[in-house]
Amino acid sequence: MSSDMAVMIDKETKEAVPVTAFLNAEQLGKDIARVTDGGRQRTGAVLGMAIALMRNYDSFQSPTHFKLTDLLKKFDKTFGATPNADKRYGSVKNTRTLEDVEKRRKDRWNFLFIAGMWFQDLFNYDFRRTEQCIIPYATQEGEISFCAYNTGVGWRNIIEKMHMTSTLTKWYEEHGRHEIFAGGKKVGMGEEAIRLKLNAEHVNAGEQHDLDDKGIAKNAREEKLRARETKIKQEAENARMAKLYREHVLGEKPMEGFVSLGQLGGIKPAAKKTEVEEPVMGD
């Protein structure tokens, strides 16, 4: 099961407000469903969507500088509602240019969608949640839900290994490495072998013992071990001092081997209970 949230962000002031704070998403979905079911032409459908947006918009809860016209433009830019949306906001097709990218980035408002997925492990796997998963994955073995494919027994690893054609190492041996681009520029991959330069002084230096000699822990694990050893030593010392106190101050003699309760002073065996016969009353 997943949970999604959309946030409207002002790029200039960095103000961020959840979309559901100023837009009634539940009612908007119902209104758009009616518009879709109406089967109208493009113009009528776009007009219906605009009316649905205006009906469910709350200007008092929206970001400070956000207006209704900004909302309409945002939906037009996202869904391409009007015929000239690509020219107005920049194209998103495979023929787009840098000019189109710059146009789209000039928009002051940014839609940020945040999606959270509750991944399941074997110890908390829930079949009911898996059955309700609405995200299908198309695989060579058929359609599998997102929850079943990525969690639980690990269907992803199973199917990938079933249909794996080559390992990455084998692929590099046969076809070489793929091209690498950084900052929009191709990174040259020469045939020269990379030579590793080592500092002879550091290589010949022995193992570092200064921290061990001073009794300083090098990591968290060693700190825990040292704390445990200190606690054990302290408990043993406390037991030794208690024994000496009982022996020299209280005058108790040390007892070796098994000690019965009767040998301990001040403890007497429990007295036997005497049974008392009580008369039984007749009818």
Tab-separated table of C-alpha atoms in Angstrom:
chain	number	residue	atom	x	y	z
A	1	MET	CA	0.000	0.000	0.000
A	2	SER	CA	1.302	3.454	-0.817
A	3	SER	CA	0.470	6.981	0.290
A	4	ASP	CA	0.966	10.011	-1.948
A	5	MET	CA	0.933	13.740	-1.295
A	6	ALA	CA	1.315	16.741	-3.602
A	7	VAL	CA	2.912	20.001	-2.438
A	8	MET	CA	2.826	23.369	-4.219
A	9	ILE	CA	6.147	25.176	-3.808
A	10	ASP	CA	6.929	28.816	-4.499
A	11	LYS	CA	10.416	28.812	-6.060
A	12	GLU	CA	11.001	32.449	-5.110
A	13	THR	CA	9.919	32.476	-1.451
A	14	LYS	CA	10.410	28.716	-0.795
A	15	GLU	CA	6.885	28.570	0.660
A	16	ALA	CA	5.374	25.077	0.463
A	17	VAL	CA	1.694	24.205	0.987
A	18	PRO	CA	0.002	20.804	0.524
A	19	VAL	CA	-2.303	20.878	-2.489
A	20	THR	CA	-5.104	19.263	-0.487
A	21	ALA	CA	-5.031	22.273	1.881
A	22	PHE	CA	-6.434	24.615	-0.777
A	23	LEU	CA	-7.970	22.103	-3.202
A	24	ASN	CA	-10.750	19.690	-2.243
A	25	ALA	CA	-9.202	16.645	-3.903
A	26	GLU	CA	-12.017	14.229	-3.055
A	27	GLN	CA	-14.752	16.396	-4.559
A	28	LEU	CA	-12.497	17.370	-7.473
A	29	GLY	CA	-12.045	13.705	-8.345
A	30	LYS	CA	-15.819	13.171	-8.341
A	31	ASP	CA	-16.387	16.257	-10.518
A	32	ILE	CA	-13.736	15.232	-13.047
A	33	ALA	CA	-15.244	11.726	-13.151
A	34	ARG	CA	-18.590	13.276	-14.114
A	35	VAL	CA	-16.927	15.358	-16.807
A	36	THR	CA	-15.185	12.276	-18.177
A	37	ASP	CA	-18.333	10.147	-18.083
A	38	GLY	CA	-20.172	12.878	-19.964
A	39	GLY	CA	-18.242	12.043	-23.145
A	40	ARG	CA	-17.974	15.661	-24.267
A	41	GLN	CA	-15.678	17.012	-26.957
A	42	ARG	CA	-12.268	18.436	-26.076
A	43	THR	CA	-13.512	21.989	-25.546
A	44	GLY	CA	-16.383	20.907	-23.318
A	45	ALA	CA	-14.175	18.574	-21.306
A	46	VAL	CA	-11.539	21.278	-20.740
A	47	LEU	CA	-14.228	23.760	-19.726
A	48	GLY	CA	-15.716	21.224	-17.321
A	49	MET	CA	-12.346	20.598	-15.735
A	50	ALA	CA	-11.769	24.352	-15.321
A	51	ILE	CA	-15.148	24.735	-13.605
A	52	ALA	CA	-14.330	21.799	-11.320
A	53	LEU	CA	-11.045	23.443	-10.343
A	54	MET	CA	-12.686	26.795	-9.608
A	55	ARG	CA	-15.423	25.110	-7.587
A	56	ASN	CA	-13.008	23.238	-5.310
A	57	TYR	CA	-10.337	25.950	-4.936
A	58	ASP	CA	-9.929	27.765	-1.591
A	59	SER	CA	-7.899	30.950	-2.039
A	60	PHE	CA	-7.613	31.524	1.741
A	61	GLN	CA	-5.599	28.312	2.237
A	62	SER	CA	-3.411	28.591	-0.871
A	63	PRO	CA	0.201	29.893	-0.897
A	64	THR	CA	0.577	33.638	-0.375
A	65	HIS	CA	1.173	34.626	-4.014
A	66	PHE	CA	-0.776	31.769	-5.625
A	67	LYS	CA	-3.849	32.796	-7.657
A	68	LEU	CA	-6.664	30.887	-9.345
A	69	THR	CA	-5.179	31.709	-12.735
A	70	ASP	CA	-1.906	30.104	-11.598
A	71	LEU	CA	-3.821	26.933	-10.752
A	72	LEU	CA	-5.497	26.830	-14.162
A	73	LYS	CA	-2.165	27.425	-15.903
A	74	LYS	CA	-0.539	24.713	-13.828
A	75	PHE	CA	-3.112	22.121	-14.855
A	76	ASP	CA	-2.907	23.280	-18.454
A	77	LYS	CA	0.870	22.904	-18.383
A	78	THR	CA	0.708	19.477	-16.711
A	79	PHE	CA	-2.047	17.907	-18.790
A	80	GLY	CA	-1.797	19.921	-22.016
A	81	ALA	CA	-5.466	20.907	-21.907
A	82	THR	CA	-5.341	23.721	-24.462
A	83	PRO	CA	-4.137	23.186	-28.050
A	84	ASN	CA	-1.152	25.563	-27.750
A	85	ALA	CA	0.076	24.302	-24.366
A	86	ASP	CA	3.345	22.961	-25.820
A	87	LYS	CA	4.209	26.296	-27.400
A	88	ARG	CA	3.153	28.282	-24.345
A	89	TYR	CA	4.918	26.244	-21.657
A	90	GLY	CA	7.486	24.256	-23.642
A	91	SER	CA	7.204	20.865	-25.296
A	92	VAL	CA	7.749	17.593	-23.414
A	93	LYS	CA	7.932	15.400	-26.520
A	94	ASN	CA	11.068	13.631	-27.721
A	95	THR	CA	11.641	16.560	-30.094
A	96	ARG	CA	11.962	19.088	-27.275
A	97	THR	CA	14.855	21.528	-27.277
A	98	LEU	CA	16.786	23.404	-24.608
A	99	GLU	CA	14.483	26.348	-25.226
A	100	ASP	CA	11.498	24.160	-24.277
A	101	VAL	CA	13.256	23.068	-21.086
A	102	GLU	CA	14.027	26.669	-20.129
A	103	LYS	CA	10.404	27.654	-20.768
A	104	ARG	CA	9.090	24.993	-18.426
A	105	ARG	CA	11.599	25.882	-15.722
A	106	LYS	CA	10.594	29.548	-15.757
A	107	ASP	CA	7.359	28.593	-14.018
A	108	ARG	CA	7.356	30.099	-10.521
A	109	TRP	CA	5.320	27.232	-9.078
A	110	ASN	CA	6.530	23.700	-8.701
A	111	PHE	CA	4.340	20.622	-8.205
A	112	LEU	CA	6.197	18.226	-5.890
A	113	PHE	CA	4.687	14.770	-5.537
A	114	ILE	CA	5.805	12.764	-2.503
A	115	ALA	CA	5.067	9.042	-2.534
A	116	GLY	CA	5.651	6.691	0.367
A	117	MET	CA	5.617	2.918	-0.035
A	118	TRP	CA	5.198	0.618	2.954
A	119	PHE	CA	7.601	-2.196	2.162
A	120	GLN	CA	6.924	-5.556	3.768
A	121	ASP	CA	9.437	-8.084	5.047
A	122	LEU	CA	8.900	-11.766	5.689
A	123	PHE	CA	8.282	-11.186	9.403
A	124	ASN	CA	5.445	-8.681	8.801
A	125	TYR	CA	4.130	-9.832	5.415
A	126	ASP	CA	0.411	-9.150	5.018
A	127	PHE	CA	-1.379	-11.047	2.236
A	128	ARG	CA	-4.468	-8.839	2.504
A	129	ARG	CA	-2.443	-5.718	1.795
A	130	THR	CA	-0.725	-7.480	-1.100
A	131	GLU	CA	-4.082	-8.446	-2.614
A	132	GLN	CA	-5.194	-4.801	-2.490
A	133	CYS	CA	-2.078	-3.468	-4.257
A	134	ILE	CA	-3.157	-1.407	-7.281
A	135	ILE	CA	0.248	-1.059	-8.974
A	136	PRO	CA	0.749	-3.840	-11.550
A	137	TYR	CA	4.158	-4.922	-12.850
A	138	ALA	CA	4.389	-6.549	-16.273
A	139	THR	CA	6.969	-9.357	-16.198
A	140	GLN	CA	7.951	-12.282	-18.396
A	141	GLU	CA	5.924	-14.512	-16.103
A	142	GLY	CA	2.823	-12.331	-16.253
A	143	GLU	CA	1.401	-9.434	-14.267
A	144	ILE	CA	2.548	-9.219	-10.627
A	145	SER	CA	1.572	-6.544	-8.113
A	146	PHE	CA	4.183	-4.120	-6.833
A	147	CYS	CA	3.931	-5.428	-3.251
A	148	ALA	CA	4.414	-9.047	-4.313
A	149	TYR	CA	7.196	-8.216	-6.794
A	150	ASN	CA	9.387	-6.134	-4.486
A	151	THR	CA	8.656	-7.581	-1.036
A	152	GLY	CA	8.107	-10.872	0.715
A	153	VAL	CA	9.776	-13.840	-0.952
A	154	GLY	CA	11.449	-11.563	-3.533
A	155	TRP	CA	9.802	-12.307	-6.866
A	156	ARG	CA	11.985	-9.652	-8.511
A	157	ASN	CA	15.194	-11.586	-7.850
A	158	ILE	CA	13.577	-14.863	-8.859
A	159	ILE	CA	12.250	-13.600	-12.206
A	160	GLU	CA	15.373	-11.611	-13.034
A	161	LYS	CA	17.535	-14.685	-12.497
A	162	MET	CA	15.143	-16.850	-14.516
A	163	HIS	CA	15.431	-14.579	-17.552
A	164	MET	CA	18.939	-13.200	-17.069
A	165	THR	CA	20.894	-13.316	-20.339
A	166	SER	CA	24.265	-12.241	-19.004
A	167	THR	CA	25.930	-10.906	-15.897
A	168	LEU	CA	27.265	-7.355	-15.914
A	169	THR	CA	30.867	-8.579	-15.799
A	170	LYS	CA	30.293	-10.937	-18.733
A	171	TRP	CA	28.578	-8.189	-20.728
A	172	TYR	CA	31.526	-5.830	-20.222
A	173	GLU	CA	33.923	-8.545	-21.374
A	174	GLU	CA	31.990	-9.160	-24.604
A	175	HIS	CA	30.672	-5.671	-25.462
A	176	GLY	CA	32.779	-3.261	-23.447
A	177	ARG	CA	31.506	-0.539	-21.154
A	178	HIS	CA	28.776	1.877	-22.170
A	179	GLU	CA	29.428	5.548	-22.828
A	180	ILE	CA	29.477	7.912	-19.853
A	181	PHE	CA	28.109	11.462	-19.930
A	182	ALA	CA	28.546	14.135	-17.274
A	183	GLY	CA	27.124	17.642	-17.490
A	184	GLY	CA	25.845	16.917	-20.993
A	185	LYS	CA	29.350	16.106	-22.240
A	186	LYS	CA	30.839	12.771	-23.155
A	187	VAL	CA	33.529	11.542	-20.785
A	188	GLY	CA	36.523	10.140	-22.609
A	189	MET	CA	37.527	6.592	-21.716
A	190	GLY	CA	41.044	6.074	-22.991
A	191	GLU	CA	42.759	2.749	-23.308
A	192	GLU	CA	45.577	3.799	-20.994
A	193	ALA	CA	45.830	1.692	-17.895
A	194	ILE	CA	45.330	3.641	-14.702
A	195	ARG	CA	48.454	3.484	-12.558
A	196	LEU	CA	48.033	3.637	-8.845
A	197	LYS	CA	50.705	5.696	-7.073
A	198	LEU	CA	51.454	4.526	-3.546
A	199	ASN	CA	53.317	6.378	-0.820
A	200	ALA	CA	56.250	4.104	0.111
A	201	GLU	CA	56.413	5.521	3.642
A	202	HIS	CA	52.773	4.722	4.306
A	203	VAL	CA	53.041	1.275	2.709
A	204	ASN	CA	56.036	0.280	4.832
A	205	ALA	CA	54.638	1.730	8.028
A	206	GLY	CA	53.630	-0.842	10.616
A	207	GLU	CA	50.252	-1.327	12.204
A	208	GLN	CA	49.051	1.524	14.381
A	209	HIS	CA	49.248	0.613	18.088
A	210	ASP	CA	49.211	3.997	19.829
A	211	LEU	CA	45.481	3.913	20.597
A	212	ASP	CA	45.678	0.346	21.904
A	213	ASP	CA	48.652	1.243	24.108
A	214	LYS	CA	46.739	4.156	25.625
A	215	GLY	CA	43.572	2.086	26.052
A	216	ILE	CA	41.502	4.223	23.683
A	217	ALA	CA	38.701	2.492	21.792
A	218	LYS	CA	38.835	2.908	18.019
A	219	ASN	CA	35.148	2.322	17.318
A	220	ALA	CA	31.751	1.914	18.984
A	221	ARG	CA	32.106	-1.870	19.234
A	222	GLU	CA	35.348	-1.598	21.171
A	223	GLU	CA	33.772	0.986	23.472
A	224	LYS	CA	30.973	-1.466	24.316
A	225	LEU	CA	33.428	-4.309	24.882
A	226	ARG	CA	35.590	-2.173	27.162
A	227	ALA	CA	32.525	-0.995	29.110
A	228	ARG	CA	31.395	-4.632	29.523
A	229	GLU	CA	34.837	-5.723	30.723
A	230	THR	CA	34.981	-2.823	33.193
A	231	LYS	CA	31.550	-3.751	34.559
A	232	ILE	CA	32.564	-7.419	35.017
A	233	LYS	CA	35.781	-6.443	36.801
A	234	GLN	CA	33.887	-4.035	39.054
A	235	GLU	CA	31.321	-6.697	39.992
A	236	ALA	CA	34.099	-9.204	40.744
A	237	GLU	CA	35.899	-6.632	42.929
A	238	ASN	CA	32.665	-5.823	44.785
A	239	ALA	CA	32.092	-9.532	45.452
A	240	ARG	CA	35.669	-9.939	46.750
A	241	MET	CA	35.358	-6.938	49.082
A	242	ALA	CA	31.999	-8.219	50.392
A	243	LYS	CA	33.574	-11.588	51.136
A	244	LEU	CA	36.459	-9.957	53.036
A	245	TYR	CA	34.004	-7.824	55.031
A	246	ARG	CA	31.952	-10.852	56.089
A	247	GLU	CA	35.112	-12.791	56.991
A	248	HIS	CA	37.135	-10.149	58.910
A	249	VAL	CA	34.481	-7.741	60.236
A	250	LEU	CA	31.467	-9.963	60.843
A	251	GLY	CA	33.590	-12.981	61.768
A	252	GLU	CA	31.863	-15.350	59.396
A	253	LYS	CA	33.823	-18.429	58.384
A	254	PRO	CA	34.078	-19.077	54.667
A	255	MET	CA	32.051	-22.108	53.615
A	256	GLU	CA	33.357	-24.265	50.822
A	257	GLY	CA	31.313	-26.482	48.562
A	258	PHE	CA	27.546	-26.993	48.853
A	259	VAL	CA	25.915	-25.083	51.725
A	260	SER	CA	22.563	-26.273	53.032
A	261	LEU	CA	19.958	-23.936	54.493
A	262	GLY	CA	20.434	-25.522	57.933
A	263	GLN	CA	24.085	-24.443	58.016
A	264	LEU	CA	23.139	-20.787	57.612
A	265	GLY	CA	22.673	-18.983	60.882
A	266	GLY	CA	19.315	-17.491	61.794
A	267	ILE	CA	17.310	-19.796	59.557
A	268	LYS	CA	15.219	-22.457	61.251
A	269	PRO	CA	13.215	-25.175	59.539
A	270	ALA	CA	9.490	-24.565	59.428
A	271	ALA	CA	7.475	-26.142	62.237
A	272	LYS	CA	5.243	-29.074	61.378
A	273	LYS	CA	1.551	-28.302	61.338
A	274	THR	CA	-0.598	-30.356	63.702
A	275	GLU	CA	-3.816	-31.618	62.313
A	276	VAL	CA	-6.908	-30.845	64.370
A	277	GLU	CA	-9.969	-32.957	63.935
A	278	GLU	CA	-13.148	-30.901	63.697
A	279	PRO	CA	-16.499	-32.422	64.619
A	280	VAL	CA	-18.836	-33.003	61.751
A	281	MET	CA	-22.418	-31.900	62.429
A	282	GLY	CA	-25.099	-34.345	61.442
A	283	ASP	CA	-28.516	-33.675	59.997
